[in-house]
Coordinates of C-alpha atoms in Angstrom, one line a residue:
M1 CA 134.1 -1.1 -117.8
A2 CA 133.8 -0.6 -121.5
K3 CA 130.5 0.5 -122.7
G4 CA 128.5 -2.2 -124.5
P5 CA 126.9 -2.0 -127.9
T6 CA 123.9 0.3 -128.3
V7 CA 120.8 0.4 -130.5
Y8 CA 122.8 2.7 -132.8
H9 CA 125.4 0.0 -133.4
V10 CA 122.8 -2.6 -134.1
A11 CA 121.0 -0.4 -136.6
E12 CA 124.2 0.4 -138.4
R13 CA 125.2 -3.3 -138.6
A14 CA 121.7 -4.4 -139.8
G15 CA 121.3 -1.5 -142.2
V16 CA 118.0 -0.4 -140.7
S17 CA 116.7 2.6 -138.7
I18 CA 116.9 2.9 -134.9
A19 CA 113.1 2.7 -134.8
T20 CA 113.1 -0.7 -136.6
V21 CA 115.6 -2.0 -134.0
S22 CA 113.3 -0.8 -131.2
F23 CA 110.2 -2.3 -132.8
T24 CA 112.0 -5.6 -133.3
F25 CA 112.5 -6.0 -129.5
R26 CA 109.4 -4.2 -128.3
Q27 CA 106.7 -5.1 -130.9
P28 CA 108.2 -7.8 -133.1
D29 CA 104.9 -8.5 -135.0
K30 CA 105.2 -5.0 -136.6
V31 CA 108.5 -5.9 -138.3
K32 CA 108.8 -8.1 -141.4
A33 CA 110.3 -11.5 -140.6
S34 CA 113.3 -11.0 -142.9
T35 CA 114.1 -7.6 -141.3
R36 CA 113.6 -9.0 -137.8
E37 CA 116.1 -11.8 -138.6
L38 CA 118.6 -9.2 -139.8
V39 CA 118.2 -7.2 -136.6
L40 CA 118.4 -10.2 -134.3
A41 CA 121.5 -11.5 -136.1
A42 CA 123.2 -8.1 -135.8
A43 CA 122.3 -7.9 -132.1
E44 CA 123.7 -11.4 -131.5
E45 CA 127.0 -10.6 -133.3
L46 CA 127.5 -7.5 -131.3
G47 CA 126.3 -9.0 -128.0
Y48 CA 123.6 -6.3 -127.7
V49 CA 120.9 -6.7 -125.0
P50 CA 118.1 -4.1 -125.0
S51 CA 117.8 -2.2 -121.7
A52 CA 114.3 -2.4 -120.2
S53 CA 115.3 -0.1 -117.4
A54 CA 116.5 2.5 -119.8
R55 CA 113.3 2.4 -121.7
G56 CA 111.4 2.5 -118.5
L57 CA 113.2 5.6 -117.3
A58 CA 112.5 7.3 -120.6
R59 CA 108.8 6.5 -120.5
G60 CA 108.2 6.5 -116.7
R61 CA 107.4 2.8 -116.8
T62 CA 109.0 -0.6 -116.2
G63 CA 107.9 -2.1 -119.5
A64 CA 106.6 -5.1 -117.6
L65 CA 103.2 -6.5 -116.6
G66 CA 102.4 -8.9 -113.8
L67 CA 100.1 -12.0 -113.6
F68 CA 99.2 -13.5 -110.3
A69 CA 97.6 -16.9 -110.4
Y70 CA 96.7 -19.8 -108.1
D71 CA 97.9 -23.3 -108.1
Y72 CA 95.2 -25.5 -109.6
L73 CA 96.8 -28.8 -108.6
L74 CA 95.0 -30.6 -105.9
D75 CA 96.7 -30.6 -102.4
P76 CA 96.8 -34.0 -100.8
A77 CA 96.5 -32.3 -97.4
D78 CA 93.2 -30.7 -98.5
G79 CA 91.2 -33.5 -100.2
M80 CA 90.0 -33.5 -103.8
H81 CA 88.9 -29.9 -103.9
G82 CA 90.7 -28.2 -101.0
D83 CA 87.9 -29.2 -98.5
G84 CA 86.9 -32.3 -96.6
P85 CA 89.0 -35.0 -94.9
A86 CA 92.6 -35.4 -95.9
P87 CA 94.3 -38.7 -96.8
E88 CA 96.5 -39.8 -93.9
N89 CA 99.6 -40.7 -96.0
T90 CA 99.9 -39.8 -99.6
E91 CA 102.9 -42.1 -100.1
N92 CA 101.1 -45.2 -98.7
P93 CA 100.2 -47.5 -101.6
E94 CA 97.5 -48.9 -99.4
N95 CA 95.8 -45.5 -99.2
P96 CA 93.6 -45.5 -102.3
A97 CA 92.4 -41.9 -101.8
A98 CA 95.9 -40.6 -101.7
A99 CA 96.9 -42.7 -104.8
D100 CA 93.9 -41.5 -106.7
L101 CA 94.7 -37.9 -105.9
E102 CA 98.3 -38.3 -107.0
R103 CA 97.2 -39.9 -110.3
R104 CA 94.8 -37.0 -110.9
N105 CA 97.5 -34.4 -110.2
E106 CA 99.7 -36.3 -112.8
D107 CA 96.9 -36.1 -115.2
L108 CA 96.5 -32.3 -114.6
R109 CA 100.1 -31.8 -115.4
L110 CA 99.7 -33.4 -118.8
F111 CA 97.1 -31.0 -120.2
P112 CA 96.7 -27.2 -120.1
L113 CA 93.9 -26.2 -117.9
Y114 CA 91.8 -23.0 -117.6
V115 CA 94.6 -21.1 -115.8
D116 CA 97.2 -22.2 -118.3
E117 CA 95.2 -21.2 -121.3
V118 CA 94.4 -17.7 -120.0
Q119 CA 98.1 -17.3 -119.0
R120 CA 99.1 -18.2 -122.5
G121 CA 97.0 -15.5 -123.9
V122 CA 98.6 -13.0 -121.5
E123 CA 102.1 -14.2 -122.6
L124 CA 101.3 -14.0 -126.3
E125 CA 99.8 -10.5 -126.1
C126 CA 102.7 -9.3 -123.9
W127 CA 105.1 -10.6 -126.6
R128 CA 103.1 -8.9 -129.3
R129 CA 103.2 -5.6 -127.6
G130 CA 106.8 -5.7 -126.4
Q131 CA 106.0 -6.1 -122.7
A132 CA 107.9 -8.2 -120.3
L133 CA 105.8 -10.5 -118.1
L134 CA 106.4 -11.4 -114.4
V135 CA 104.3 -14.4 -113.3
G136 CA 103.8 -15.4 -109.7
G137 CA 101.5 -17.3 -107.4
G138 CA 101.3 -18.5 -103.9
N139 CA 99.3 -20.2 -101.2
P140 CA 97.1 -18.5 -98.5
E141 CA 100.2 -18.3 -96.2
N142 CA 102.4 -16.3 -98.5
N143 CA 100.3 -14.9 -101.4
E144 CA 100.2 -11.3 -100.1
A145 CA 104.0 -11.1 -99.9
V146 CA 104.4 -12.6 -103.4
L147 CA 101.7 -10.3 -104.7
S148 CA 103.3 -7.2 -103.3
D149 CA 106.7 -8.2 -104.6
I150 CA 105.3 -8.6 -108.2
A151 CA 103.3 -5.4 -107.9
G152 CA 106.4 -3.4 -107.0
R153 CA 108.1 -4.5 -110.2
V154 CA 105.4 -3.9 -112.9
D155 CA 103.3 -1.3 -114.5
G156 CA 100.0 -3.2 -114.2
L157 CA 98.7 -6.5 -112.7
A158 CA 96.3 -9.2 -113.9
V159 CA 94.8 -11.5 -111.3
F160 CA 92.6 -14.5 -111.1
P161 CA 89.6 -14.5 -108.8
R162 CA 90.1 -15.4 -105.2
S163 CA 93.8 -15.7 -105.6
V164 CA 94.5 -12.7 -103.3
P165 CA 92.6 -11.0 -100.4
S166 CA 90.4 -8.1 -101.5
E167 CA 92.0 -5.7 -99.2
A168 CA 95.5 -6.4 -100.6
L169 CA 94.3 -6.0 -104.2
A170 CA 92.5 -2.7 -103.4
R171 CA 95.7 -1.4 -101.9
I172 CA 97.7 -2.3 -105.0
A173 CA 95.0 -0.9 -107.3
R174 CA 95.5 2.5 -105.8
R175 CA 99.0 2.5 -107.2
I176 CA 99.0 0.6 -110.4
P177 CA 96.2 -0.6 -112.8
V178 CA 94.7 -4.0 -111.9
V179 CA 92.4 -6.2 -114.1
E180 CA 90.5 -9.2 -112.9
V181 CA 89.6 -12.2 -115.0
S182 CA 86.5 -14.4 -114.6
E183 CA 84.2 -13.5 -111.6
N184 CA 84.5 -10.0 -110.2
V185 CA 84.8 -10.7 -106.5
N186 CA 87.2 -8.1 -105.3
N187 CA 86.4 -4.6 -106.5
R188 CA 83.9 -3.6 -109.1
A189 CA 85.8 -0.4 -109.7
L190 CA 88.5 -2.5 -111.4
D191 CA 88.7 -3.4 -115.0
H192 CA 87.3 -6.9 -115.5
V193 CA 87.1 -9.6 -118.2
T194 CA 84.5 -12.4 -118.0
V195 CA 82.4 -14.5 -120.3
D196 CA 78.7 -15.0 -120.9
N197 CA 78.1 -17.7 -118.3
I198 CA 74.3 -17.6 -118.4
S199 CA 73.8 -18.0 -122.1
G200 CA 76.5 -20.7 -122.3
V201 CA 74.9 -23.1 -119.8
R202 CA 71.4 -22.2 -121.0
A203 CA 72.3 -23.3 -124.5
I204 CA 74.0 -26.5 -123.4
T205 CA 71.0 -27.4 -121.2
E206 CA 68.6 -26.6 -124.0
H207 CA 70.5 -29.0 -126.2
L208 CA 70.2 -31.8 -123.7
I209 CA 66.4 -31.2 -123.5
S210 CA 65.6 -30.6 -127.2
A211 CA 68.1 -32.8 -129.0
H212 CA 68.3 -35.7 -126.6
G213 CA 64.9 -35.5 -124.9
L214 CA 66.3 -35.4 -121.4
S215 CA 64.2 -33.9 -118.6
D216 CA 65.8 -35.0 -115.3
L217 CA 69.0 -32.9 -115.1
L218 CA 71.2 -32.1 -112.1
F219 CA 73.5 -29.1 -111.9
L220 CA 76.9 -29.7 -110.1
G221 CA 78.9 -26.6 -109.2
G222 CA 82.2 -27.6 -107.7
M223 CA 82.8 -24.4 -105.9
P224 CA 80.4 -21.6 -104.8
S225 CA 81.3 -18.5 -106.9
S226 CA 79.5 -15.8 -108.9
D227 CA 80.6 -17.5 -112.1
N228 CA 78.9 -20.7 -111.0
E229 CA 75.8 -18.9 -109.8
Q230 CA 75.5 -17.3 -113.2
R231 CA 75.8 -20.8 -114.8
L232 CA 73.2 -22.1 -112.5
E233 CA 70.9 -19.2 -113.5
G234 CA 71.3 -20.3 -117.2
F235 CA 70.5 -23.9 -116.2
R236 CA 67.4 -22.9 -114.4
A237 CA 66.3 -20.6 -117.3
A238 CA 66.5 -23.5 -119.8
L239 CA 64.4 -25.7 -117.5
H240 CA 61.8 -22.9 -117.1
D241 CA 61.7 -22.2 -120.9
A242 CA 61.1 -26.0 -121.5
G243 CA 58.4 -26.1 -118.9
L244 CA 60.4 -28.5 -116.7
P245 CA 60.3 -28.3 -112.9
A246 CA 63.6 -27.9 -111.1
T247 CA 63.0 -31.0 -109.0
R248 CA 66.7 -31.5 -108.1
E249 CA 68.5 -29.0 -105.9
P250 CA 71.9 -28.0 -107.3
K251 CA 74.9 -29.4 -105.4
Y252 CA 78.1 -27.6 -104.4
P253 CA 80.3 -30.2 -103.0
C254 CA 83.1 -27.7 -102.1
G255 CA 80.7 -25.7 -100.1
S256 CA 80.1 -28.7 -97.8
E257 CA 82.3 -31.5 -96.5
Q258 CA 81.6 -33.7 -99.5
S259 CA 83.8 -34.0 -102.6
L260 CA 82.3 -34.4 -106.1
T261 CA 83.2 -38.1 -106.0
E262 CA 81.3 -38.5 -102.7
V263 CA 78.3 -36.7 -104.1
V264 CA 78.2 -39.1 -107.2
A265 CA 78.6 -42.1 -104.9
D266 CA 75.7 -40.9 -102.7
I267 CA 73.5 -40.5 -105.7
L268 CA 74.3 -44.0 -106.9
R269 CA 73.7 -45.5 -103.5
Q270 CA 70.3 -43.8 -103.4
G271 CA 69.4 -45.1 -106.8
S272 CA 68.6 -41.5 -108.0
L273 CA 70.9 -41.1 -111.0
P274 CA 69.7 -38.2 -113.2
E275 CA 69.6 -38.3 -116.9
A276 CA 72.3 -35.7 -117.1
F277 CA 74.9 -34.0 -115.0
V278 CA 75.4 -30.4 -116.0
C279 CA 78.8 -29.5 -114.4
A280 CA 80.0 -26.0 -113.7
T281 CA 83.5 -26.7 -115.0
D282 CA 85.3 -29.2 -117.2
Q283 CA 87.5 -30.3 -114.2
D284 CA 84.3 -31.0 -112.2
A285 CA 82.9 -33.0 -115.2
L286 CA 86.1 -35.1 -115.4
V287 CA 85.8 -36.0 -111.7
V288 CA 82.2 -36.9 -112.2
M289 CA 83.0 -39.1 -115.3
D290 CA 85.8 -40.9 -113.4
A291 CA 83.4 -41.6 -110.5
L292 CA 80.7 -42.9 -112.9
A293 CA 83.1 -45.0 -114.8
A294 CA 84.5 -46.6 -111.6
A295 CA 80.9 -47.5 -110.7
G296 CA 80.3 -49.1 -114.1
V297 CA 77.9 -46.4 -115.3
G298 CA 77.9 -45.8 -119.0
I299 CA 78.3 -42.3 -120.5
P300 CA 76.2 -41.3 -122.3
Q301 CA 74.2 -44.6 -122.4
D302 CA 73.1 -44.3 -118.8
V303 CA 73.7 -40.6 -118.1
A304 CA 75.0 -37.6 -120.1
V305 CA 77.7 -35.3 -118.7
T306 CA 78.6 -31.8 -119.8
G307 CA 81.2 -29.3 -118.7
F308 CA 82.2 -25.7 -119.0
D309 CA 85.6 -24.2 -120.1
G310 CA 86.8 -26.2 -123.1
I311 CA 90.2 -27.4 -121.7
A312 CA 92.2 -29.8 -123.9
A313 CA 91.7 -32.8 -121.7
G314 CA 88.0 -32.8 -122.5
R315 CA 88.7 -33.3 -126.2
V316 CA 91.0 -36.4 -125.7
I317 CA 89.3 -38.4 -123.0
K318 CA 86.9 -41.2 -123.9
P319 CA 84.1 -40.4 -124.2
S320 CA 85.0 -36.9 -125.3
L321 CA 83.4 -34.1 -123.2
T322 CA 80.5 -31.9 -124.4
T323 CA 81.2 -28.5 -123.0
V324 CA 80.9 -24.7 -123.3
R325 CA 84.1 -23.3 -124.7
Q326 CA 85.4 -20.1 -123.1
P327 CA 87.8 -18.0 -125.3
M328 CA 90.5 -18.5 -122.7
E329 CA 93.4 -17.2 -124.8
Q330 CA 91.4 -14.2 -125.8
M331 CA 90.6 -13.5 -122.2
G332 CA 94.3 -13.3 -121.4
R333 CA 95.0 -11.1 -124.4
T334 CA 92.2 -8.8 -123.4
M335 CA 93.6 -8.4 -119.9
V336 CA 96.8 -7.1 -121.4
E337 CA 94.9 -4.7 -123.7
L338 CA 93.0 -3.3 -120.7
L339 CA 96.1 -2.8 -118.6
L340 CA 97.9 -1.0 -121.3
D341 CA 94.9 1.2 -122.1
R342 CA 94.4 1.9 -118.4
L343 CA 98.1 3.1 -118.2
D344 CA 97.3 5.6 -121.0
H345 CA 93.9 6.6 -119.7
P346 CA 94.0 6.3 -115.9
D347 CA 90.8 8.3 -115.3
K348 CA 88.4 6.5 -117.7
P349 CA 85.5 4.6 -116.1
A350 CA 86.1 0.9 -115.2
V351 CA 85.6 -1.5 -118.1
N352 CA 83.7 -4.7 -117.7
L353 CA 83.9 -6.9 -120.8
R354 CA 81.8 -10.0 -121.2
L355 CA 83.1 -12.3 -124.0
P356 CA 80.9 -14.8 -125.9
V357 CA 81.1 -18.5 -125.5
R358 CA 80.1 -21.5 -127.7
V359 CA 78.8 -25.0 -127.2
V360 CA 81.0 -27.8 -128.3
L361 CA 79.1 -31.0 -128.9
R362 CA 80.9 -34.3 -128.3
E363 CA 80.3 -37.9 -127.2
S364 CA 79.5 -37.4 -123.5
C365 CA 76.0 -36.1 -124.3
G366 CA 75.4 -38.6 -127.1
C367 CA 76.6 -36.5 -130.0
Q368 CA 79.5 -37.2 -132.4
P369 CA 82.6 -34.8 -132.1
G370 CA 82.5 -31.9 -134.5

């Protein structure tokens, strides 16, 4: 078989140095756009494809990073949040629970969610730094096999919380760098990127109290987690600072057999609607808003609702969602930075970065967007 074109041929055709060709493919942002176009045109004319394996052999690396995520779409077999009774037949139009679930999954596919936005940050930073990215995910039945397969092909691995068993992750971390995003539930010896959960919820709760004069607030945390515990801590701190008693116990529907929808329905049946729902995530807030709207409860006329994340859906729904915005893209980019730095400095102490958040005021609390 005839030998294909090499980096030398591309450099000669484009009239640039070999280093410029290399940067064009590995770190394109470091090359002027006009020069990059020349190199790419020359490569296309010659049929040149850069060899990642050759670069890896030279550097002792694959030139690729891995990202292991979970499937955020709701499983009809598991109920609204992966817990509770399952609809009997998701294709039966007479089954309203199944129909509602399918409609919500369709809605989730339309907008980028937390996982998507963090993943986009990982993708952009990998592109900027000339790294290939291998993305995978799984369910509890096969995630260890998928994880091991990805880990065997990359130089470092980024993971979302609770997407893999701690033991499997610890085993992989002995061989390649691993960084966690969001809550640190697996191994505190790993590099870790999170956000300031406490101050974010504290600030949004203080806004409800001071700007809108609300005093009867309920914290809804869709899933027990260290992130949500920190958000609850911020909620309680704001109540304490305002001299308000925490008369309502926080609710974690996924920690019980109730879904968020059922919790809201129970509150309405009991006639105990709070003045505001402070939700642990935007997705939880959207579920709450759907349940309230279905019951004819006005937002924010009858009750305010806030979230946490800053996903796109919260901006376009009516009323638009007041939330705490996480720097999700930056979280993904930071994961890549930490992995590459760990490859160069394997013995440095574990890094635990906490990124700032900001409150975004919109209609669901009674403010105007912007």
